[in-house]
């Protein structure tokens, strides 16, 4: 059945933003110029009709998989949360600088939620009591707020953004891990539907808590994260927790560098000693390293309070060790395992490098000296340098590692009882059957209560839009996958061909059976020249463009363009529906 009215671009508000600025234009500028969105404040955006269409499609696709693959129920939690609740989970202070906080008229402290673990756990704690109510899977697609210090790259790092967050509640660890695997599988289907080559990388749990997590990354030279993959096995991991099987490398004592660091409270000074030049014994390859190769994440486990924002702490050291207000109490020396064993010994007693014996007198205080060097007695080697392409895979015997820049689109966390325990989300377990021994707590026949096993799983809807735009854009404009394109096919024609364009539109639609959800076709009937419309169709990034041009007048044939597949063909109007249908399957 045909829709009652023909979809036409003249009926859609598309404030195009004029010409491209010379030089490299990023995808965010293209989104603004093509009329998808506008910035309202730093890191905060208005979605315009084209952007809203893309967002609606991403949301529908994600929602479909939450419900069909995971039987999750959709909720919409309040955007406003209370500081009191965040105090109870113990997260308020950690995350405070990124929160938008405000008092109500009575002075009670509230915040705009950056995420909803606290609220949903509180909600479930009040309503679910028995193992019979689990598993429970609740998701929402709502706006989140985070006062980023430096919002950048448009939708990729905004201060207000839309996210899908799924929270899972299970009775025990086994069922929680089973749920976790099901979520991972659903994520893989979502990204497949968008035809995106997303990598699922093992990740650190960071502030979230819990002990199992994955990040879902779209490889891109514009990405802010690095994902490490092995060329021979399935090792895929975030740079923060990546390791390498350290190769046999020769480093001479005169090729040693030091990176000076300091803790946030300025009480601990840190020397990270590393080789500046090594020679691999197996390949003879020479590698040079500088301070910019230091891997902060390898140092944090040894010095948890490290101030990662300070790239050279030399000046801070002076302030921390001199004058009556000196704060330094400890000096930590860290030795990369590639350094010759004699190196740490050679520093002992060196006048220029005062770090021995166990205490050091400075201008104002006495420092306690502590050293970390991995020895040969089975300890893990200390590797303070970032993984490089060609390093050995730690998981298989023959593979070497690749380093890929990537943009994070989603994250899955197994949380365990990180939130259910402090917020009191408990369930009663079934009473033990008669064949079992007495329960360990309570009287016989009384059921035991335990904290629920939780998981939380996000997909950044706004991020997906920004990242896909970045990933697929070329110098002509945006370039959407069929699954989330604002329109999958634009019919472009000269002004006097309107009736013919309607005929072509009807033919394509009928060829799709009139109701295929993949096809989302629109006519560009705006009062503009044909070349202007063609340029704009490229900029908007419809996957398929159908043109009624010269060939139409001569032989009623249309031109079909598809930049991503490098297709530009003249097609007889009778063959058009099957041709368009086939393209929609490929994009
Ligand atoms: Zn491997």
XYZ file of C-alpha atoms and ligand atoms in Angstrom:
588
model
C 0.000 0.000 0.000
C 1.338 3.426 -0.882
C 1.550 6.112 1.797
C -1.176 8.728 1.518
C 1.275 11.527 0.778
C 4.525 11.370 -1.138
C 7.527 12.094 1.157
C 9.181 15.268 -0.109
C 12.247 17.126 1.126
C 10.505 20.498 0.650
C 8.311 19.514 3.616
C 11.297 18.840 5.912
C 13.132 21.620 7.726
C 16.736 21.227 6.611
C 18.723 24.383 7.347
C 21.810 23.650 5.245
C 24.851 25.461 6.479
C 26.457 26.594 3.236
C 29.890 25.821 1.918
C 32.617 23.681 3.380
C 35.496 25.454 5.047
C 38.719 24.783 3.103
C 40.952 22.114 4.584
C 39.987 18.910 6.299
C 36.404 19.036 7.502
C 35.521 16.630 10.289
C 32.258 14.696 10.390
C 30.825 16.968 13.073
C 31.165 19.993 10.788
C 29.493 17.976 8.029
C 26.604 17.128 10.383
C 26.173 20.827 11.123
C 26.536 21.914 7.505
C 24.130 19.265 6.192
C 21.503 20.380 8.722
C 21.454 17.399 11.130
C 22.155 19.337 14.310
C 23.256 22.626 15.824
C 25.256 23.373 18.941
C 23.252 25.201 21.625
C 25.995 25.473 24.262
C 29.495 24.015 24.646
C 29.108 20.243 24.252
C 25.292 20.490 24.074
C 23.299 20.069 20.874
C 19.878 20.521 19.312
C 18.866 17.664 17.030
C 17.216 18.934 13.842
C 14.838 16.785 11.724
C 17.545 14.869 9.822
C 19.545 14.171 12.999
C 16.392 13.168 14.840
C 15.544 10.650 12.108
C 18.985 9.035 12.471
C 18.675 9.011 16.258
C 15.178 7.468 16.114
C 16.468 4.694 13.855
C 19.451 3.911 16.092
C 17.107 3.854 19.097
C 14.585 1.570 17.368
C 17.306 -0.848 16.296
C 18.836 -1.015 19.781
C 15.400 -1.328 21.437
C 14.466 -4.164 19.088
C 17.509 -6.183 20.173
C 17.005 -5.401 23.867
C 13.483 -6.797 23.656
C 13.847 -9.583 21.081
C 17.287 -10.907 22.022
C 17.211 -10.263 25.778
C 13.529 -10.012 26.733
C 14.356 -6.733 28.495
C 11.549 -4.380 29.554
C 11.788 -0.688 28.768
C 11.626 1.922 31.521
C 12.369 5.626 31.661
C 13.930 6.665 34.949
C 13.930 10.232 36.173
C 16.809 12.405 34.962
C 17.051 13.993 38.418
C 18.713 11.975 41.164
C 19.621 12.869 44.741
C 23.090 13.307 46.176
C 21.993 11.311 49.216
C 21.546 8.205 47.075
C 24.971 8.659 45.472
C 26.483 9.028 48.954
C 25.059 5.613 49.821
C 26.725 3.930 46.840
C 29.976 5.678 47.731
C 30.375 7.192 44.283
C 29.506 10.842 44.897
C 32.998 12.113 45.687
C 34.752 10.208 42.866
C 32.481 11.496 40.183
C 31.633 14.894 41.700
C 33.589 17.136 39.291
C 31.636 15.739 36.327
C 28.191 16.177 37.867
C 25.669 18.905 37.157
C 24.502 19.522 40.765
C 21.803 21.820 42.089
C 19.721 22.415 45.222
C 15.930 22.542 45.194
C 14.124 25.471 46.896
C 14.378 23.739 50.266
C 18.112 23.285 49.868
C 18.071 19.521 49.224
C 20.940 18.421 46.979
C 20.100 16.992 43.563
C 21.981 16.141 40.395
C 21.319 15.416 36.720
C 22.056 11.710 36.286
C 25.148 10.812 34.242
C 24.113 7.133 34.638
C 21.471 5.242 36.602
C 23.011 2.395 38.647
C 21.993 4.068 41.917
C 18.416 4.881 40.925
C 17.622 1.538 39.320
C 19.162 -0.463 42.159
C 17.129 1.575 44.633
C 13.966 1.026 42.585
C 14.521 -2.719 42.296
C 15.501 -2.998 45.983
C 12.097 -1.591 46.917
C 10.053 -3.761 44.588
C 11.773 -7.131 44.111
C 12.140 -9.529 47.033
C 12.249 -13.076 45.749
C 14.401 -15.220 43.491
C 11.138 -15.940 41.640
C 11.205 -12.380 40.226
C 14.621 -12.905 38.611
C 16.203 -12.735 36.124
C 15.114 -9.142 35.599
C 16.360 -7.084 32.664
C 15.433 -3.394 32.463
C 16.614 -0.912 29.879
C 16.010 2.673 28.940
C 17.073 5.128 26.246
C 17.329 8.530 27.883
C 19.386 11.688 28.139
C 22.400 11.678 30.395
C 24.446 14.599 31.675
C 28.159 14.874 32.323
C 29.986 18.151 32.836
C 33.023 17.261 30.729
C 36.001 19.513 31.347
C 36.764 19.626 27.627
C 33.757 18.629 25.505
C 34.971 17.936 21.965
C 34.330 16.187 18.661
C 30.633 17.085 18.705
C 28.476 14.117 19.603
C 31.512 12.003 20.522
C 32.136 13.840 23.783
C 29.197 16.032 24.716
C 27.886 17.205 28.071
C 24.326 16.093 27.330
C 23.879 12.874 25.392
C 21.472 10.014 24.761
C 22.357 6.539 25.981
C 20.814 3.140 26.080
C 21.496 1.572 29.453
C 20.480 -1.953 30.369
C 20.567 -3.211 33.963
C 20.418 -6.920 34.684
C 19.568 -8.616 37.982
C 20.286 -12.298 38.593
C 20.108 -14.687 41.532
C 23.667 -15.988 41.427
C 26.981 -15.570 39.691
C 26.431 -18.368 37.169
C 23.192 -16.907 35.860
C 24.685 -13.380 35.913
C 27.580 -14.514 33.711
C 25.138 -16.272 31.412
C 23.201 -13.009 31.108
C 26.480 -11.190 30.409
C 27.246 -13.494 27.462
C 23.740 -13.008 26.073
C 24.218 -9.226 26.198
C 27.529 -9.540 24.373
C 25.831 -11.585 21.651
C 23.029 -9.009 21.346
C 25.606 -6.202 21.011
C 27.310 -8.055 18.236
C 23.972 -8.374 16.385
C 23.250 -4.643 16.831
C 26.579 -3.607 15.303
C 26.210 -6.200 12.539
C 22.835 -4.718 11.616
C 24.573 -1.357 11.206
C 27.311 -3.090 9.179
C 29.973 -1.703 11.504
C 33.250 -3.616 12.085
C 33.105 -3.184 15.868
C 35.769 -4.826 18.073
C 34.779 -6.169 21.493
C 37.825 -5.430 23.647
C 38.395 -6.640 27.190
C 38.489 -3.596 29.392
C 39.134 -2.339 32.875
C 36.118 -1.729 35.073
C 37.367 1.647 36.270
C 34.998 3.615 38.508
C 32.111 1.253 37.798
C 33.373 -1.546 40.000
C 32.955 -5.204 39.165
C 35.482 -7.465 37.549
C 34.425 -8.336 33.999
C 33.887 -5.793 31.275
C 34.179 -5.238 27.548
C 34.282 -2.121 25.405
C 32.846 -2.037 21.898
C 35.109 -0.055 19.608
C 34.795 1.190 16.060
C 38.309 1.427 14.581
C 38.999 4.943 13.327
C 42.049 7.155 12.921
C 40.034 9.845 14.768
C 39.501 7.619 17.827
C 40.737 8.665 21.259
C 41.186 5.085 22.496
C 43.639 2.410 21.406
C 42.634 -1.200 20.986
C 45.261 -3.919 20.867
C 44.557 -6.965 18.689
C 46.605 -10.028 17.787
C 47.067 -10.993 14.147
C 46.907 -14.721 14.977
C 44.444 -15.231 17.834
C 41.380 -13.552 19.343
C 43.313 -11.387 21.818
C 41.413 -8.059 21.708
C 41.923 -5.699 24.593
C 41.889 -2.082 25.643
C 45.347 -0.509 25.778
C 44.907 0.181 29.508
C 45.116 -3.486 30.436
C 47.011 -4.897 27.445
C 50.203 -6.793 28.119
C 52.899 -8.267 25.938
C 55.211 -11.242 26.154
C 58.356 -9.187 26.581
C 60.838 -10.082 23.881
C 64.503 -10.575 24.600
C 65.826 -7.124 24.079
C 69.257 -5.742 24.728
C 69.484 -2.378 26.376
C 72.725 -0.680 27.373
C 73.116 1.300 30.568
C 73.831 4.475 28.625
C 70.423 4.258 26.919
C 68.234 4.851 29.947
C 65.564 7.491 30.340
C 63.589 8.631 33.330
C 60.077 9.982 33.529
C 59.301 11.959 36.658
C 55.798 11.836 38.094
C 53.961 12.834 41.246
C 50.832 11.782 43.105
C 47.737 13.972 43.247
C 48.320 14.766 46.923
C 51.950 15.688 46.074
C 53.253 13.332 48.785
C 54.961 10.783 46.532
C 57.594 11.460 43.884
C 57.961 8.809 41.197
C 60.916 7.950 38.924
C 60.049 5.638 36.049
C 63.302 4.281 34.582
C 63.030 2.827 31.079
C 65.241 1.954 28.078
C 65.461 4.655 25.403
C 66.925 2.248 22.857
C 66.627 -1.529 22.635
C 67.681 -4.219 20.176
C 65.506 -7.311 19.868
C 67.632 -10.429 19.889
C 65.287 -12.412 17.601
C 64.833 -9.858 14.810
C 67.622 -7.384 15.383
C 65.033 -4.617 15.321
C 66.111 -1.376 16.986
C 63.495 0.576 18.914
C 63.705 4.061 20.349
C 61.523 5.243 23.218
C 60.874 8.609 24.853
C 58.719 9.890 27.713
C 55.734 9.958 25.368
C 55.861 6.133 25.242
C 55.256 5.764 28.982
C 52.116 3.737 29.705
C 50.380 5.464 32.634
C 48.092 2.465 33.130
C 51.032 0.189 33.891
C 52.153 2.557 36.655
C 48.768 3.112 38.317
C 48.588 -0.323 39.989
C 51.897 0.455 41.740
C 51.116 4.120 42.449
C 47.296 4.355 42.558
C 47.126 8.083 43.337
C 49.359 9.032 40.348
C 48.459 12.386 38.800
C 48.113 11.326 35.177
C 47.439 14.902 34.059
C 51.031 15.962 34.849
C 53.256 15.087 31.907
C 56.507 16.261 33.538
C 56.576 16.593 37.311
C 60.029 18.190 37.637
C 58.621 21.548 38.756
C 56.139 19.903 41.101
C 58.996 17.984 42.668
C 60.756 21.231 43.520
C 57.630 22.635 45.156
C 57.017 19.382 47.028
C 60.518 19.138 48.514
C 61.432 22.751 49.281
C 60.260 25.295 51.818
C 58.265 24.970 55.003
C 55.194 23.654 53.157
C 57.013 20.726 51.540
C 54.598 17.820 51.026
C 56.862 15.023 49.776
C 57.159 11.960 52.016
C 58.127 9.142 49.688
C 60.238 8.554 46.583
C 59.335 5.548 44.418
C 61.705 4.139 41.787
C 60.208 1.914 39.119
C 62.523 -0.063 36.830
C 61.305 -1.418 33.484
C 62.293 -5.077 33.114
C 64.187 -4.411 29.884
C 66.847 -2.443 31.745
C 70.079 -4.345 32.438
C 69.984 -5.928 35.917
C 73.078 -3.953 36.873
C 71.294 -0.657 36.266
C 69.452 -0.205 39.560
C 72.629 -1.110 41.411
C 74.643 1.423 39.484
C 72.376 4.204 40.691
C 73.146 3.422 44.282
C 75.269 6.143 45.744
C 75.199 8.218 42.601
C 75.457 11.844 43.601
C 73.381 13.091 40.699
C 70.567 10.637 41.344
C 69.967 10.756 45.074
C 67.732 7.812 45.880
C 69.768 5.549 48.145
C 69.910 4.541 50.956
C 66.406 4.081 52.338
C 65.839 7.711 53.148
C 66.822 10.914 51.369
C 67.180 14.329 52.978
C 65.748 17.119 50.885
C 65.684 20.840 51.620
C 62.760 20.414 53.962
C 61.896 16.810 54.557
C 63.101 13.228 54.692
C 61.884 10.951 51.905
C 61.398 7.240 52.304
C 62.688 5.460 49.241
C 60.901 2.499 47.764
C 61.899 0.545 44.636
C 60.043 -1.773 42.303
C 62.061 -3.969 39.983
C 60.856 -7.366 38.855
C 63.327 -10.045 39.697
C 63.814 -13.423 38.148
C 61.910 -15.387 40.766
C 58.681 -15.751 38.824
C 57.418 -12.194 39.169
C 55.626 -10.620 36.216
C 57.985 -8.426 34.225
C 57.425 -4.702 34.733
C 56.664 -3.112 31.398
C 56.135 0.653 31.549
C 56.182 1.308 27.804
C 53.099 1.381 25.643
C 52.388 -1.601 23.413
C 53.690 -1.121 19.880
C 52.748 -2.711 16.602
C 54.842 -5.857 16.287
C 55.087 -6.607 20.029
C 54.542 -10.263 20.959
C 51.033 -11.484 21.774
C 50.821 -12.596 25.421
C 48.107 -15.157 24.605
C 49.512 -17.178 21.711
C 53.018 -18.240 20.848
C 53.409 -16.856 17.327
C 51.170 -13.774 16.982
C 52.228 -10.163 17.005
C 50.090 -7.256 18.158
C 48.420 -4.446 16.259
C 47.493 -1.093 17.763
C 44.352 0.499 16.356
C 42.873 3.890 17.167
C 39.190 3.476 17.907
C 36.012 5.164 19.109
C 34.109 3.532 21.954
C 30.416 2.954 21.202
C 29.376 0.751 24.099
C 30.434 -0.985 27.259
C 29.290 -4.059 29.171
C 30.037 -4.552 32.884
C 29.444 -7.449 35.186
C 28.967 -5.558 38.462
C 28.375 -8.401 40.909
C 27.111 -6.891 44.167
C 28.933 -3.540 43.797
C 25.627 -1.606 43.955
C 23.104 -4.175 45.212
C 25.032 -4.643 48.455
C 25.306 -0.978 49.607
C 21.813 -0.144 48.335
C 20.176 -3.216 49.856
C 18.900 -4.974 46.701
C 18.379 -8.438 48.196
C 16.333 -11.480 47.373
C 15.273 -14.516 49.294
C 16.601 -17.793 47.908
C 14.416 -20.902 47.646
C 14.230 -22.894 50.876
C 16.588 -25.882 50.651
C 14.972 -29.078 49.479
C 14.597 -31.889 52.019
C 17.462 -33.843 50.488
C 19.893 -31.022 51.293
C 21.401 -30.234 54.627
C 20.065 -27.485 56.860
C 20.583 -23.918 55.603
C 23.617 -22.209 57.021
C 21.673 -19.239 58.388
C 18.301 -19.005 60.046
C 16.023 -21.746 61.202
C 15.181 -24.770 59.151
C 12.621 -23.808 56.512
C 13.545 -20.095 56.622
C 14.993 -18.954 53.316
C 18.321 -17.188 53.096
C 18.686 -13.689 51.582
C 21.509 -12.615 49.273
C 22.422 -9.472 47.332
C 21.418 -9.615 43.679
C 24.088 -10.113 41.010
C 23.975 -7.123 38.690
C 25.249 -6.089 35.296
C 25.067 -2.748 33.485
C 25.451 -2.376 29.748
C 25.532 0.868 27.803
C 25.418 1.959 24.187
C 26.039 5.633 23.485
C 23.275 6.486 21.035
C 24.677 9.989 20.402
C 28.160 8.497 20.120
C 27.044 5.947 17.556
C 25.720 8.794 15.391
C 28.924 10.844 15.728
C 31.179 7.821 15.242
C 29.352 6.399 12.222
C 29.380 9.861 10.650
C 33.137 10.027 11.229
C 33.802 6.445 10.140
C 31.989 6.570 6.806
C 32.193 10.224 5.718
C 34.303 11.114 2.708
C 35.187 14.401 1.032
C 31.723 14.656 -0.542
C 29.828 14.318 2.695
C 28.229 11.919 5.125
C 27.552 8.324 4.193
C 25.086 6.353 6.306
C 24.458 2.616 6.531
C 20.937 1.720 5.400
C 19.927 0.738 8.954
C 20.263 4.276 10.332
C 20.268 6.596 7.286
C 17.871 9.570 7.594
C 16.613 8.420 4.168
C 17.947 5.340 2.421
C 17.211 6.630 -1.052
C 16.783 10.175 -2.406
C 15.191 10.691 -5.838
C 16.731 13.782 -7.447
C 15.183 15.438 -10.521
C 14.895 18.726 -12.388
C 11.924 20.875 -11.439
C 9.756 19.999 -14.447
C 10.073 16.238 -13.825
C 7.990 16.066 -10.650
C 5.290 13.768 -12.039
C 7.915 11.429 -13.500
C 9.717 11.336 -10.148
C 6.465 10.337 -8.438
C 6.118 7.513 -10.951
C 9.680 6.314 -10.236
C 8.994 6.555 -6.514
C 5.886 4.385 -6.840
C 7.694 1.802 -8.919
C 10.511 1.435 -6.386
C 8.047 1.225 -3.513
C 5.927 -1.387 -5.261
C 9.069 -3.398 -6.005
C 9.691 -3.543 -2.255
C 6.174 -4.813 -1.653
C 5.268 -1.315 -0.531
C 6.255 -1.880 3.080
C 9.813 -3.115 3.436
C 11.192 -1.416 6.525
C 14.654 -1.093 4.987
C 13.429 1.283 2.277
C 12.984 4.895 3.330
C 12.693 6.867 0.120
C 12.092 10.588 -0.405
C 11.830 12.963 -3.370
C 13.963 16.092 -3.491
C 11.387 18.553 -4.806
C 13.109 21.659 -3.447
C 13.314 24.714 -5.714
C 16.990 24.265 -6.491
C 19.089 23.331 -9.506
C 19.845 19.678 -10.279
C 23.603 20.070 -9.551
C 22.824 21.727 -6.170
C 20.488 18.874 -5.233
C 23.075 16.261 -6.235
C 25.712 17.909 -4.061
C 23.297 18.120 -1.161
C 22.210 14.461 -1.514
C 25.899 13.522 -1.289
C 26.365 15.760 1.755
C 23.293 14.358 3.538
C 24.711 10.916 2.818
C 21.780 8.854 1.591
C 23.201 5.411 0.721
C 21.417 5.342 -2.653
C 20.697 8.291 -4.950
C 18.390 7.952 -7.978
C 18.695 10.695 -10.599
C 16.253 11.624 -13.326
C 18.590 13.521 -15.645
C 19.549 13.517 -19.305
C 19.075 9.744 -19.733
C 15.541 10.084 -18.453
C 14.572 12.536 -21.184
C 16.175 10.388 -23.885
C 15.260 6.860 -22.904
C 13.413 6.889 -19.561
C 16.429 5.499 -17.812
C 17.669 6.655 -14.420
C 21.141 7.016 -12.999
C 21.771 5.212 -9.698
C 24.654 6.376 -7.526
C 26.109 4.711 -4.484
C 29.395 6.235 -3.348
C 30.311 3.593 -0.813
C 30.096 0.729 -3.316
C 31.540 2.929 -6.059
C 28.431 2.395 -8.200
C 27.235 4.843 -10.839
C 24.997 3.015 -13.303
C 22.276 3.849 -15.783
C 19.311 1.554 -15.167
C 16.152 0.951 -17.138
C 13.185 1.973 -15.041
C 11.742 -1.562 -15.250
C 14.837 -3.034 -13.583
C 15.076 -0.302 -10.983
C 13.165 -1.911 -8.065
C 15.269 -5.087 -7.983
C 18.483 -3.082 -8.400
C 17.591 -0.775 -5.487
C 16.468 -3.721 -3.338
C 19.786 -5.474 -3.888
C 21.740 -2.338 -2.918
C 19.711 -2.007 0.277
C 20.807 -5.468 1.313
C 24.468 -4.661 0.799
C 24.667 -1.309 2.607
Zn 47.738 -14.010 19.836
